[in-house]
Coordinates of C-alpha atoms (C1' of nucleotides) in Angstrom, one line a residue:
Chain A
M77 CA -158.6 -207.2 90.0
A78 CA -156.4 -205.4 87.5
K79 CA -152.7 -206.2 87.3
L80 CA -150.9 -203.4 89.1
I81 CA -147.4 -204.0 87.8
T82 CA -146.2 -204.4 84.2
P83 CA -144.5 -207.9 84.0
R84 CA -140.7 -207.8 83.8
S85 CA -140.8 -209.8 80.6
E86 CA -142.9 -207.2 78.9
D87 CA -141.0 -204.1 79.7
Y88 CA -138.3 -204.2 82.4
S89 CA -138.0 -200.5 82.8
Q90 CA -141.8 -200.0 83.1
W91 CA -141.9 -202.8 85.6
Y92 CA -139.3 -201.0 87.7
N93 CA -141.2 -197.7 87.6
D94 CA -144.5 -199.4 88.4
L95 CA -142.9 -201.2 91.3
V96 CA -141.3 -198.2 92.8
Y97 CA -144.7 -196.4 92.9
R98 CA -147.0 -199.3 93.6
A99 CA -144.9 -200.6 96.5
G100 CA -144.9 -197.1 98.0
L101 CA -141.2 -196.5 97.8
A102 CA -141.5 -193.1 96.2
D103 CA -143.9 -190.6 94.6
Q104 CA -143.4 -188.2 91.8
S105 CA -143.0 -184.7 93.0
A106 CA -143.8 -181.2 91.7
V107 CA -140.2 -180.7 90.9
R108 CA -138.9 -182.0 87.7
G109 CA -136.3 -184.8 88.3
C110 CA -136.9 -184.9 92.0
M111 CA -138.9 -187.5 93.8
V112 CA -140.6 -187.8 97.2
I113 CA -139.2 -190.8 99.1
K114 CA -142.2 -192.3 100.9
P115 CA -142.1 -193.9 104.3
H116 CA -141.5 -197.5 103.0
G117 CA -138.7 -196.3 100.8
F118 CA -137.2 -194.1 103.5
A119 CA -137.4 -197.0 106.0
L120 CA -135.2 -199.0 103.6
W121 CA -132.8 -196.1 103.4
E122 CA -132.7 -195.7 107.2
N123 CA -131.8 -199.4 107.5
M124 CA -129.0 -199.0 105.0
R125 CA -127.8 -195.8 106.5
D126 CA -127.7 -197.2 110.1
I127 CA -125.8 -200.3 109.0
L128 CA -123.3 -198.3 106.9
D129 CA -122.9 -195.7 109.6
K130 CA -121.9 -198.4 112.0
M131 CA -119.5 -199.8 109.5
F132 CA -117.9 -196.4 109.1
K133 CA -117.7 -195.8 112.8
D134 CA -116.1 -199.2 113.2
T135 CA -113.4 -198.3 110.7
G136 CA -112.6 -195.1 112.7
H137 CA -114.7 -192.5 111.0
V138 CA -116.8 -189.7 112.5
N139 CA -119.7 -187.7 111.1
A140 CA -119.8 -184.0 110.4
Y141 CA -121.8 -181.7 108.2
F142 CA -120.7 -179.2 105.6
P143 CA -122.7 -176.5 103.8
L144 CA -125.0 -177.2 100.9
F145 CA -123.7 -174.2 99.0
V146 CA -120.2 -173.9 97.5
P147 CA -119.0 -170.4 96.5
K148 CA -118.1 -170.6 92.8
S149 CA -114.5 -169.6 93.4
L150 CA -114.0 -172.6 95.6
F151 CA -115.8 -174.9 93.3
E152 CA -113.6 -174.1 90.4
A153 CA -110.4 -174.5 92.3
E154 CA -109.8 -178.1 91.4
E155 CA -110.1 -177.9 87.7
K156 CA -110.8 -181.4 86.7
N157 CA -113.4 -181.8 89.4
A158 CA -115.1 -178.5 88.5
E159 CA -115.0 -179.3 84.8
G160 CA -116.5 -182.7 85.3
F161 CA -119.5 -181.4 87.3
A162 CA -119.9 -178.0 85.8
K163 CA -122.6 -178.9 83.3
E164 CA -124.9 -180.3 85.9
C165 CA -124.7 -177.7 88.6
A166 CA -127.6 -175.7 90.0
V167 CA -126.5 -172.2 90.8
V168 CA -127.9 -169.7 93.3
T169 CA -127.8 -166.2 91.9
H170 CA -130.2 -164.2 94.1
Y171 CA -131.0 -164.1 97.8
R172 CA -134.4 -162.5 97.7
L173 CA -137.7 -162.5 95.9
K174 CA -140.1 -159.5 95.4
T175 CA -143.5 -159.0 94.0
D176 CA -143.5 -158.7 90.2
P177 CA -144.5 -155.1 89.4
T178 CA -146.1 -156.2 86.2
R179 CA -148.0 -159.2 87.4
P180 CA -149.8 -158.8 90.8
G181 CA -149.5 -161.7 93.1
K182 CA -146.5 -163.1 91.3
L183 CA -142.9 -163.2 92.5
I184 CA -139.6 -162.5 90.8
A185 CA -136.0 -162.7 91.9
D186 CA -135.2 -159.3 93.1
P187 CA -132.7 -157.8 90.6
E188 CA -131.4 -155.6 93.5
A189 CA -130.6 -158.8 95.4
K190 CA -128.1 -160.4 93.1
L191 CA -125.4 -162.4 95.0
E192 CA -121.9 -160.9 94.6
E193 CA -120.6 -164.4 94.3
E194 CA -122.8 -167.1 92.9
L195 CA -123.3 -170.2 95.0
V196 CA -123.1 -173.7 93.5
V197 CA -125.4 -176.2 95.0
R198 CA -123.0 -179.1 95.9
P199 CA -123.0 -181.9 93.4
T200 CA -120.3 -183.3 95.7
S201 CA -118.4 -181.7 98.6
E202 CA -114.7 -182.0 97.9
A203 CA -114.3 -178.3 97.3
I204 CA -116.0 -176.9 100.4
I205 CA -114.5 -179.6 102.6
W206 CA -110.9 -179.2 101.3
N207 CA -111.2 -175.5 101.7
T208 CA -112.0 -176.2 105.3
Y209 CA -109.4 -178.9 105.8
R210 CA -106.7 -176.3 104.9
D211 CA -107.5 -174.6 108.2
W212 CA -107.6 -177.9 110.2
I213 CA -104.4 -179.4 109.0
H214 CA -101.0 -178.0 109.9
S215 CA -99.0 -180.9 111.3
Y216 CA -98.6 -184.6 110.8
R217 CA -100.2 -184.8 114.2
D218 CA -103.5 -183.5 112.7
L219 CA -103.6 -186.5 110.4
P220 CA -105.4 -188.5 109.4
I221 CA -108.8 -186.9 109.2
L222 CA -111.5 -189.5 108.8
I223 CA -114.8 -187.7 108.2
N224 CA -118.1 -188.8 106.7
Q225 CA -121.2 -186.8 106.1
W226 CA -124.8 -187.8 105.4
A227 CA -126.2 -185.2 103.0
N228 CA -128.2 -184.4 99.9
V229 CA -126.6 -183.4 96.7
V230 CA -127.9 -182.0 93.4
R231 CA -126.9 -183.0 89.9
W232 CA -129.1 -181.5 87.2
E233 CA -129.5 -184.6 85.1
M234 CA -131.2 -184.4 81.8
R235 CA -133.0 -187.7 82.2
T236 CA -134.0 -189.0 85.6
R237 CA -135.3 -192.3 87.0
P238 CA -136.6 -192.8 90.5
F239 CA -133.7 -193.7 92.8
L240 CA -131.4 -194.6 90.0
R241 CA -130.9 -191.1 88.9
T242 CA -132.6 -188.1 90.4
A243 CA -131.7 -184.4 90.3
E244 CA -131.5 -184.4 94.1
F245 CA -130.4 -187.5 96.0
L246 CA -129.4 -188.6 99.5
W247 CA -126.0 -190.1 100.1
Q248 CA -123.0 -190.3 102.3
E249 CA -119.7 -189.0 101.3
G250 CA -116.5 -189.8 103.2
H251 CA -113.6 -187.4 102.9
T252 CA -110.3 -188.3 104.4
A253 CA -106.9 -186.7 104.6
H254 CA -103.7 -188.6 105.1
A255 CA -100.0 -188.0 105.4
T256 CA -98.9 -190.6 102.9
K257 CA -99.9 -192.0 99.6
A258 CA -99.8 -195.5 100.9
E259 CA -102.2 -194.6 103.8
A260 CA -104.6 -192.9 101.5
M261 CA -104.6 -195.7 99.0
E262 CA -105.2 -198.1 101.9
E263 CA -108.2 -196.1 103.0
A264 CA -109.7 -196.0 99.5
L265 CA -109.4 -199.8 99.3
K266 CA -110.7 -200.3 102.8
M267 CA -113.9 -198.4 102.1
H268 CA -114.2 -200.2 98.7
E269 CA -114.2 -203.4 100.8
V270 CA -116.7 -202.0 103.3
Y271 CA -119.1 -201.3 100.3
T272 CA -118.5 -204.8 99.0
R273 CA -119.4 -206.3 102.3
F274 CA -122.5 -204.1 102.6
A275 CA -123.7 -205.0 99.2
E276 CA -123.1 -208.7 99.5
D277 CA -123.9 -209.4 103.2
Y278 CA -126.8 -207.0 103.6
M279 CA -128.2 -206.3 100.2
A280 CA -127.6 -209.9 99.1
M281 CA -126.3 -208.4 95.9
P282 CA -123.1 -209.9 94.5
V283 CA -120.7 -207.3 93.1
I284 CA -117.6 -207.2 91.0
K285 CA -114.8 -205.1 92.6
G286 CA -112.6 -203.2 90.3
A287 CA -110.9 -200.0 89.2
K288 CA -112.4 -197.6 86.8
S289 CA -110.8 -196.9 83.5
E290 CA -109.4 -193.4 83.1
N291 CA -112.4 -192.4 81.1
E292 CA -114.9 -193.5 83.7
R293 CA -112.9 -192.2 86.7
F294 CA -114.3 -189.6 89.1
A295 CA -113.4 -186.1 88.1
G296 CA -110.4 -185.1 90.2
A297 CA -109.4 -188.7 91.2
D298 CA -106.2 -190.5 90.4
D299 CA -108.0 -193.8 90.9
T300 CA -111.6 -194.8 91.3
F301 CA -112.6 -198.1 92.8
T302 CA -116.1 -199.4 92.1
I303 CA -118.5 -202.1 92.9
E304 CA -120.6 -203.2 89.9
A305 CA -123.7 -205.3 90.3
M306 CA -125.8 -207.0 87.6
M307 CA -129.4 -206.2 87.4
Q308 CA -132.0 -208.8 86.3
D309 CA -132.0 -207.4 82.8
G310 CA -128.3 -208.1 82.5
K311 CA -127.3 -204.4 82.7
A312 CA -124.6 -203.2 85.1
L313 CA -125.2 -200.8 87.9
Q314 CA -122.4 -198.9 89.6
A315 CA -123.4 -199.3 93.3
G316 CA -120.6 -197.5 95.1
T317 CA -117.3 -195.8 94.5
S318 CA -114.2 -195.1 96.5
H319 CA -111.7 -192.6 95.1
Y320 CA -108.0 -192.2 95.7
L321 CA -107.6 -188.5 95.1
G322 CA -103.8 -188.2 95.4
Q323 CA -102.7 -184.7 96.2
N324 CA -105.0 -183.1 93.6
F325 CA -107.3 -181.3 96.1
A326 CA -104.5 -180.6 98.6
I327 CA -102.6 -178.8 95.8
A328 CA -105.7 -177.0 94.6
F329 CA -106.6 -175.8 98.1
G330 CA -103.1 -175.4 99.5
V331 CA -103.5 -178.1 102.2
K332 CA -100.0 -178.7 103.5
Y333 CA -98.6 -180.1 106.7
L334 CA -95.2 -180.3 108.4
T335 CA -93.8 -183.8 108.8
D336 CA -92.0 -184.9 111.9
Q337 CA -88.8 -183.9 110.0
N338 CA -90.2 -180.3 109.8
K339 CA -90.7 -180.7 106.1
E340 CA -93.7 -179.2 104.3
E341 CA -95.8 -181.8 102.3
Y342 CA -99.1 -181.8 100.6
V343 CA -101.8 -184.0 102.1
Y344 CA -103.2 -187.1 100.3
A345 CA -107.0 -187.6 100.0
T346 CA -109.8 -190.0 99.5
S347 CA -113.5 -189.7 99.1
W348 CA -116.1 -192.4 98.9
G349 CA -119.9 -192.6 98.6
V350 CA -123.0 -194.6 98.2
S351 CA -126.5 -193.1 97.6
T352 CA -130.2 -193.8 97.6
R353 CA -129.4 -195.4 94.2
L354 CA -128.8 -198.5 96.3
I355 CA -132.6 -198.7 96.7
G356 CA -133.0 -199.0 93.0
A357 CA -130.2 -201.6 92.9
L358 CA -132.0 -203.6 95.6
V359 CA -135.3 -203.5 93.7
M360 CA -133.7 -204.5 90.4
T361 CA -131.7 -207.3 91.9
H362 CA -134.3 -209.3 93.7
S363 CA -137.9 -208.2 93.0
D364 CA -140.4 -210.0 90.8
D365 CA -143.8 -209.4 89.0
D366 CA -145.7 -209.6 92.3
G367 CA -143.7 -206.8 93.9
L368 CA -140.7 -206.1 96.0
V369 CA -138.5 -208.9 97.3
L370 CA -136.4 -207.6 100.1
P371 CA -133.4 -209.2 101.8
P372 CA -134.4 -209.8 105.5
K373 CA -131.5 -207.8 106.8
L374 CA -132.8 -204.6 105.2
A375 CA -136.5 -205.2 105.1
P376 CA -138.3 -202.6 107.3
L377 CA -140.8 -205.4 108.3
Q378 CA -139.4 -208.9 108.3
V379 CA -142.4 -210.9 109.4
I380 CA -146.1 -210.2 109.1
I381 CA -148.7 -212.2 111.0
V382 CA -152.1 -212.4 109.2
P383 CA -155.1 -213.7 111.1
I384 CA -157.3 -215.8 108.9
P385 CA -159.9 -214.9 108.0
K386 CA -159.9 -212.0 110.5
P387 CA -158.7 -211.1 113.9
T388 CA -160.0 -213.0 116.9
P389 CA -159.0 -212.9 120.5
E390 CA -157.7 -216.5 120.2
I391 CA -155.5 -215.8 117.2
K392 CA -154.3 -212.6 118.8
A393 CA -153.3 -214.4 122.0
V394 CA -151.1 -216.8 119.9
A395 CA -149.7 -214.0 117.8
D396 CA -148.8 -211.8 120.8
K397 CA -146.8 -214.7 122.3
L398 CA -145.1 -215.3 119.0
I399 CA -144.3 -211.6 118.6
I400 CA -142.6 -211.5 122.0
E401 CA -140.5 -214.4 121.0
L402 CA -139.6 -213.0 117.6
K403 CA -138.9 -209.5 119.0
S404 CA -136.6 -211.0 121.6
K405 CA -134.5 -212.3 118.7
G406 CA -134.4 -208.8 117.2
I407 CA -136.9 -209.7 114.4
R408 CA -139.1 -206.9 113.1
V409 CA -142.7 -208.3 113.2
Q410 CA -146.2 -207.0 113.1
Y411 CA -149.7 -208.5 113.6
D412 CA -152.3 -207.3 111.1
Q413 CA -155.3 -206.3 113.0
D414 CA -157.2 -204.8 110.1
E415 CA -160.7 -206.1 109.8
K416 CA -161.6 -204.5 106.6
N417 CA -159.6 -206.4 104.1
R418 CA -159.7 -210.1 103.5
P419 CA -156.7 -212.4 103.7
G420 CA -156.2 -212.7 100.0
F421 CA -155.9 -208.9 99.7
K422 CA -153.5 -208.7 102.5
F423 CA -151.3 -211.5 101.1
A424 CA -151.0 -209.6 97.8
E425 CA -150.3 -206.4 99.7
Y426 CA -147.5 -207.7 101.8
E427 CA -146.0 -209.4 98.8
L428 CA -146.0 -206.1 97.0
K429 CA -144.2 -204.5 99.9
G430 CA -141.6 -207.3 100.0
V431 CA -142.1 -208.6 103.5
P432 CA -139.9 -211.7 103.6
V433 CA -142.0 -213.9 105.8
R434 CA -145.8 -214.1 106.2
I435 CA -147.4 -216.2 108.9
G436 CA -151.0 -217.1 108.5
I437 CA -153.0 -218.2 111.5
G438 CA -156.6 -219.4 111.4
A439 CA -159.0 -221.5 113.5
R440 CA -158.0 -224.7 111.7
D441 CA -154.3 -224.0 112.5
L442 CA -155.1 -223.3 116.1
E443 CA -156.8 -226.7 116.5
Q444 CA -153.6 -228.4 115.2
R445 CA -151.3 -225.9 116.9
V446 CA -149.7 -225.0 113.6
A447 CA -149.3 -221.9 111.4
E448 CA -148.9 -221.4 107.7
V449 CA -145.5 -219.9 106.9
A450 CA -145.0 -218.4 103.5
R451 CA -141.6 -217.1 102.2
R452 CA -141.6 -214.1 99.8
D453 CA -138.6 -215.1 97.7
T454 CA -139.8 -218.5 96.5
K455 CA -143.6 -218.1 97.4
E456 CA -143.4 -221.5 99.1
K457 CA -145.8 -222.2 101.9
Q458 CA -145.5 -224.7 104.7
S459 CA -147.4 -225.6 107.8
L460 CA -145.2 -225.4 110.9
P461 CA -145.9 -226.1 114.6
I462 CA -146.5 -223.0 116.6
E463 CA -144.2 -224.6 119.3
G464 CA -140.7 -223.5 118.3
L465 CA -142.0 -221.3 115.5
A466 CA -139.8 -218.4 116.4
D467 CA -136.7 -220.4 116.0
A468 CA -137.9 -221.8 112.6
V469 CA -138.7 -218.2 111.4
E470 CA -135.3 -217.0 112.5
Q471 CA -133.7 -219.7 110.5
L472 CA -136.0 -219.1 107.5
L473 CA -135.0 -215.4 107.4
Q474 CA -131.4 -216.5 107.2
D475 CA -132.2 -218.9 104.5
I476 CA -134.0 -216.3 102.5
Q477 CA -131.1 -213.9 102.9
S478 CA -128.6 -216.4 101.5
N479 CA -131.0 -217.7 98.9
L480 CA -131.4 -214.2 97.5
F481 CA -127.6 -213.8 97.3
N482 CA -127.2 -217.2 95.6
R483 CA -130.0 -216.6 93.2
A484 CA -128.5 -213.2 92.2
L485 CA -125.1 -214.8 91.9
Q486 CA -126.5 -217.6 89.7
L487 CA -128.2 -215.1 87.4
R488 CA -124.9 -213.2 87.1
S489 CA -123.0 -216.3 86.2
Q490 CA -125.5 -217.3 83.6
N491 CA -125.2 -213.9 82.0
T492 CA -121.4 -213.5 82.2
H493 CA -119.3 -214.4 79.3
S494 CA -115.6 -214.5 78.4
V495 CA -115.4 -213.3 74.8
D496 CA -112.5 -213.2 72.3
N497 CA -114.1 -212.1 69.1
W498 CA -115.9 -208.9 68.1
E499 CA -118.9 -210.5 66.4
E500 CA -119.7 -212.5 69.6
F501 CA -119.2 -209.3 71.7
V502 CA -121.7 -207.4 69.5
D503 CA -124.2 -210.3 69.5
I504 CA -124.2 -210.4 73.3
M505 CA -124.6 -206.7 73.8
E506 CA -127.4 -206.6 71.3
N507 CA -129.3 -209.8 72.0
R508 CA -128.6 -211.0 75.5
P509 CA -127.1 -208.2 77.6
G510 CA -124.8 -209.3 80.4
F511 CA -121.2 -209.0 81.7
V512 CA -118.5 -209.7 79.2
Y513 CA -114.9 -210.2 80.1
A514 CA -112.7 -209.3 77.1
H515 CA -109.3 -208.0 76.3
W516 CA -108.8 -204.3 75.8
D517 CA -105.8 -202.4 74.6
G518 CA -106.0 -199.9 77.3
S519 CA -106.7 -196.8 75.1
I520 CA -109.5 -194.3 75.6
E521 CA -110.1 -194.3 71.8
T522 CA -110.8 -198.0 71.8
E523 CA -113.1 -197.7 74.8
L524 CA -115.1 -194.9 73.2
A525 CA -115.3 -196.7 69.9
I526 CA -116.7 -199.7 71.6
K527 CA -119.2 -197.6 73.4
E528 CA -120.2 -195.9 70.2
R529 CA -120.9 -199.1 68.4
T530 CA -122.4 -201.2 71.2
K531 CA -123.4 -198.9 74.0
A532 CA -121.3 -201.1 76.3
T533 CA -118.7 -199.5 78.5
I534 CA -115.9 -200.7 80.6
R535 CA -117.5 -201.1 84.0
C536 CA -114.2 -201.9 85.7
I537 CA -110.8 -203.5 85.5
P538 CA -111.5 -206.2 88.0
L539 CA -109.0 -206.2 90.9
D540 CA -108.8 -210.0 90.9
S541 CA -108.3 -210.3 87.1
K542 CA -105.4 -212.5 86.2
E543 CA -102.5 -211.6 84.0
E544 CA -103.3 -213.3 80.7
P545 CA -101.9 -212.3 77.3
G546 CA -104.5 -211.7 74.6
L547 CA -105.6 -209.4 71.8
C548 CA -107.9 -206.4 72.2
I549 CA -111.4 -207.4 71.2
F550 CA -111.7 -204.3 69.0
S551 CA -108.3 -203.1 67.9
G552 CA -106.5 -206.5 67.9
K553 CA -103.6 -204.9 69.8
P554 CA -101.9 -206.8 72.6
S555 CA -103.5 -206.8 76.0
N556 CA -102.4 -208.4 79.2
K557 CA -105.7 -208.8 81.1
R558 CA -109.4 -208.9 80.6
V559 CA -111.7 -206.1 81.7
L560 CA -115.4 -206.1 82.4
F561 CA -117.7 -204.7 79.7
A562 CA -121.5 -204.2 80.1
K563 CA -124.3 -201.9 79.2
A564 CA -124.8 -199.7 82.3
Y565 CA -127.5 -197.8 84.1
Chain B
rC245 C1' -132.0 -179.9 73.4
rG246 C1' -134.1 -183.6 69.4
rG247 C1' -138.0 -187.5 68.5
rG248 C1' -142.7 -189.6 70.3
rG249 C1' -146.9 -189.6 73.7
rC250 C1' -150.2 -187.5 77.3
rG251 C1' -152.9 -183.8 80.6
rU252 C1' -160.9 -185.1 82.1
rA253 C1' -162.5 -187.2 90.3
rG254 C1' -157.1 -189.8 94.6
rC255 C1' -155.5 -193.7 90.5
rG256 C1' -156.5 -195.8 85.6
rC257 C1' -159.3 -194.3 81.5
rA258 C1' -163.8 -193.3 77.7
rG259 C1' -165.8 -189.0 75.5
rU260 C1' -162.4 -184.8 71.5
rC261 C1' -162.0 -186.7 64.8
rC262 C1' -167.8 -184.9 63.5
rG263 C1' -169.4 -178.7 69.2
rG264 C1' -175.6 -179.7 71.6
rU265 C1' -179.6 -181.5 78.0
rU266 C1' -177.2 -182.4 84.2
rA267 C1' -169.4 -184.9 81.6
rG268 C1' -169.2 -190.8 82.1
rC269 C1' -166.9 -195.7 83.5
rG270 C1' -163.6 -199.1 86.5
rC271 C1' -160.7 -199.0 91.0
rA272 C1' -160.2 -196.3 95.5
rC273 C1' -163.3 -193.5 99.3
rC274 C1' -168.1 -193.0 102.8
rU275 C1' -172.8 -195.6 104.8
rG276 C1' -175.6 -200.1 105.6
rG277 C1' -176.0 -205.3 105.0
rU278 C1' -174.2 -210.2 103.6
rU279 C1' -169.5 -212.4 103.5
rU280 C1' -164.4 -214.1 104.9
rG281 C1' -158.1 -220.2 104.2
rG282 C1' -155.2 -216.0 97.7
rG283 C1' -156.8 -209.2 95.6
rA284 C1' -165.5 -210.6 98.2
rC285 C1' -170.6 -209.2 96.9
rC286 C1' -175.2 -206.2 96.9
rA287 C1' -177.5 -201.5 97.7
rG288 C1' -177.0 -196.4 98.5
rG289 C1' -173.7 -192.1 98.6
rG290 C1' -169.7 -188.2 98.2
rG291 C1' -166.1 -186.3 95.1
rG292 C1' -164.7 -182.4 88.6
rU293 C1' -162.0 -174.6 87.7
rC294 C1' -162.2 -181.3 81.7
rG295 C1' -153.7 -178.5 82.6
rA296 C1' -153.8 -172.6 82.1
rG297 C1' -155.0 -168.2 79.3
rA298 C1' -157.2 -165.9 75.3
rG299 C1' -160.4 -166.6 70.9
rU300 C1' -164.5 -168.6 67.4
rU301 C1' -169.8 -169.8 68.5
rC302 C1' -176.5 -169.1 70.5
rG303 C1' -173.6 -173.1 72.8
rA304 C1' -166.6 -175.6 73.8
rA305 C1' -163.8 -181.2 77.3
rU306 C1' -164.5 -181.2 71.8
rC307 C1' -162.6 -176.1 66.9
rC308 C1' -158.3 -172.1 66.5
rC309 C1' -154.0 -169.6 69.0
rU310 C1' -150.5 -169.1 73.0
rC311 C1' -148.4 -171.0 77.2
rC312 C1' -147.5 -174.6 81.2
rG313 C1' -146.6 -179.4 83.0
rC314 C1' -145.6 -184.6 82.9
rC315 C1' -144.1 -189.5 80.9
rC316 C1' -141.2 -192.5 77.3
rC317 C1' -136.9 -192.8 73.8
rG318 C1' -131.9 -190.4 72.6
rA319 C1' -127.5 -187.2 73.8
rC320 C1' -125.3 -186.5 79.6
rC321 C1' -124.6 -189.2 84.2
rA322 C1' -123.9 -192.0 90.8

RNA sequence: CGGGGCGUAGCGCAGUCCGGUUAGCGCACCUGGUUUGGGACCAGGGGGUCGAGAGUUCGAAUCCCUCCGCCCCGACCA
């Protein structure tokens, strides 16, 4: 049978594309830049969404929903935000179609039905939300407001890649309002921490926590906190951001409240989001040439039981009992009843889909009361007694989860360097992409010059980076700490 | 928007340069049979406005013109 997936070593980005389509995560759509998220991909997103949603609720947030369309006049209110997103906005100009008088059967936007005010399809919702918050907030007693929304947004990108960058994507966006700067900053950092925990504990994806440089900051934010992950090709992927917005939006939309001293003050804001991009991150962190490798905590299906060579009543009886035990432990498991395909085909198929554990049961196994247990991450197989198998599988799933994290962490360490001279910096970026900790003089000019020459950008100023006197890798000017450089997705 | 590539069955492709019966192959699909511990085999079968439009010609997947779409690389970006 022909190889379905381009090997990573041959062409990493083709490998990624092949995988996304072959594993049934997504399909191309009739709309340029937009994809169809197929059931397997959406199941992953649902698992992510459910876990994140619980984490948000546990930190005091509630969900709401705001409109897809933003009147242009609102959109332009916060200037930096508007400017930052303006060049990638889809705009609704008409509200009706009519048949084309010159081409029968064809439709045109009805020139009589031009909108008086054009509507921007939200690239993010700060504008519409802060316009609403103005009406909701009058007193310190109305604060804080801790709202999240699950939504789609549109950013008209020139070049798109499935999950990593699409014109329309699904995400969540938290928008909070606070009485004080300290409280808003605390919120921004708290959600940054939530994202970190989600990435590391659930996605098994180690991340570097840091602040964005001014140049890379969210348009309209005073501070942007990011989690940056390393993909298998050594490139960085921004996996989630949390913004301290200061009073920028409050001022732009006139959102003021009275303090307990009856003094009028502007509100402080945060916003934070992660998107379906995380699915791309997941794929590029763990998967291999045989297909997806999914962390058990997020895998739509955690255990598949394959009868060998095909279903029999005897195997089914054993499988049914095992399924009851596994399900009672909250494990997502299925028994493959299909008679058409042979075991080898099924093995390949479940590996492609990333199912963490496969249990093979055949007549030989039944005689000895054992089953063949195969783990997706290492491809190791072992024969284990059916007695107590559920416990062993539960343990194995945990092992896989932590092995994936450790493996990713190891890959990151191997490709992370501390660099003090420009030649070495250039050599790494050109020949063995990875994370580079280097001194930077803090200026935008230097940052842009480095990007120009090497394509590497400052991914973040790590929160835990130590004060350490040094000289800027590019300008030679003094610097007091290292920042994280990498080529980025 | 620049540079490259590609549109022929659900998918992957050959055929196009040099026009010529009924447009072909692999995978997938359907039927029957034999198989079955790592992507089975045999036999039979279904499926095509050859991206669209216009043109040249006795005759166009093939030549000319126009248009549309997609993919990759670059600029932009979560």
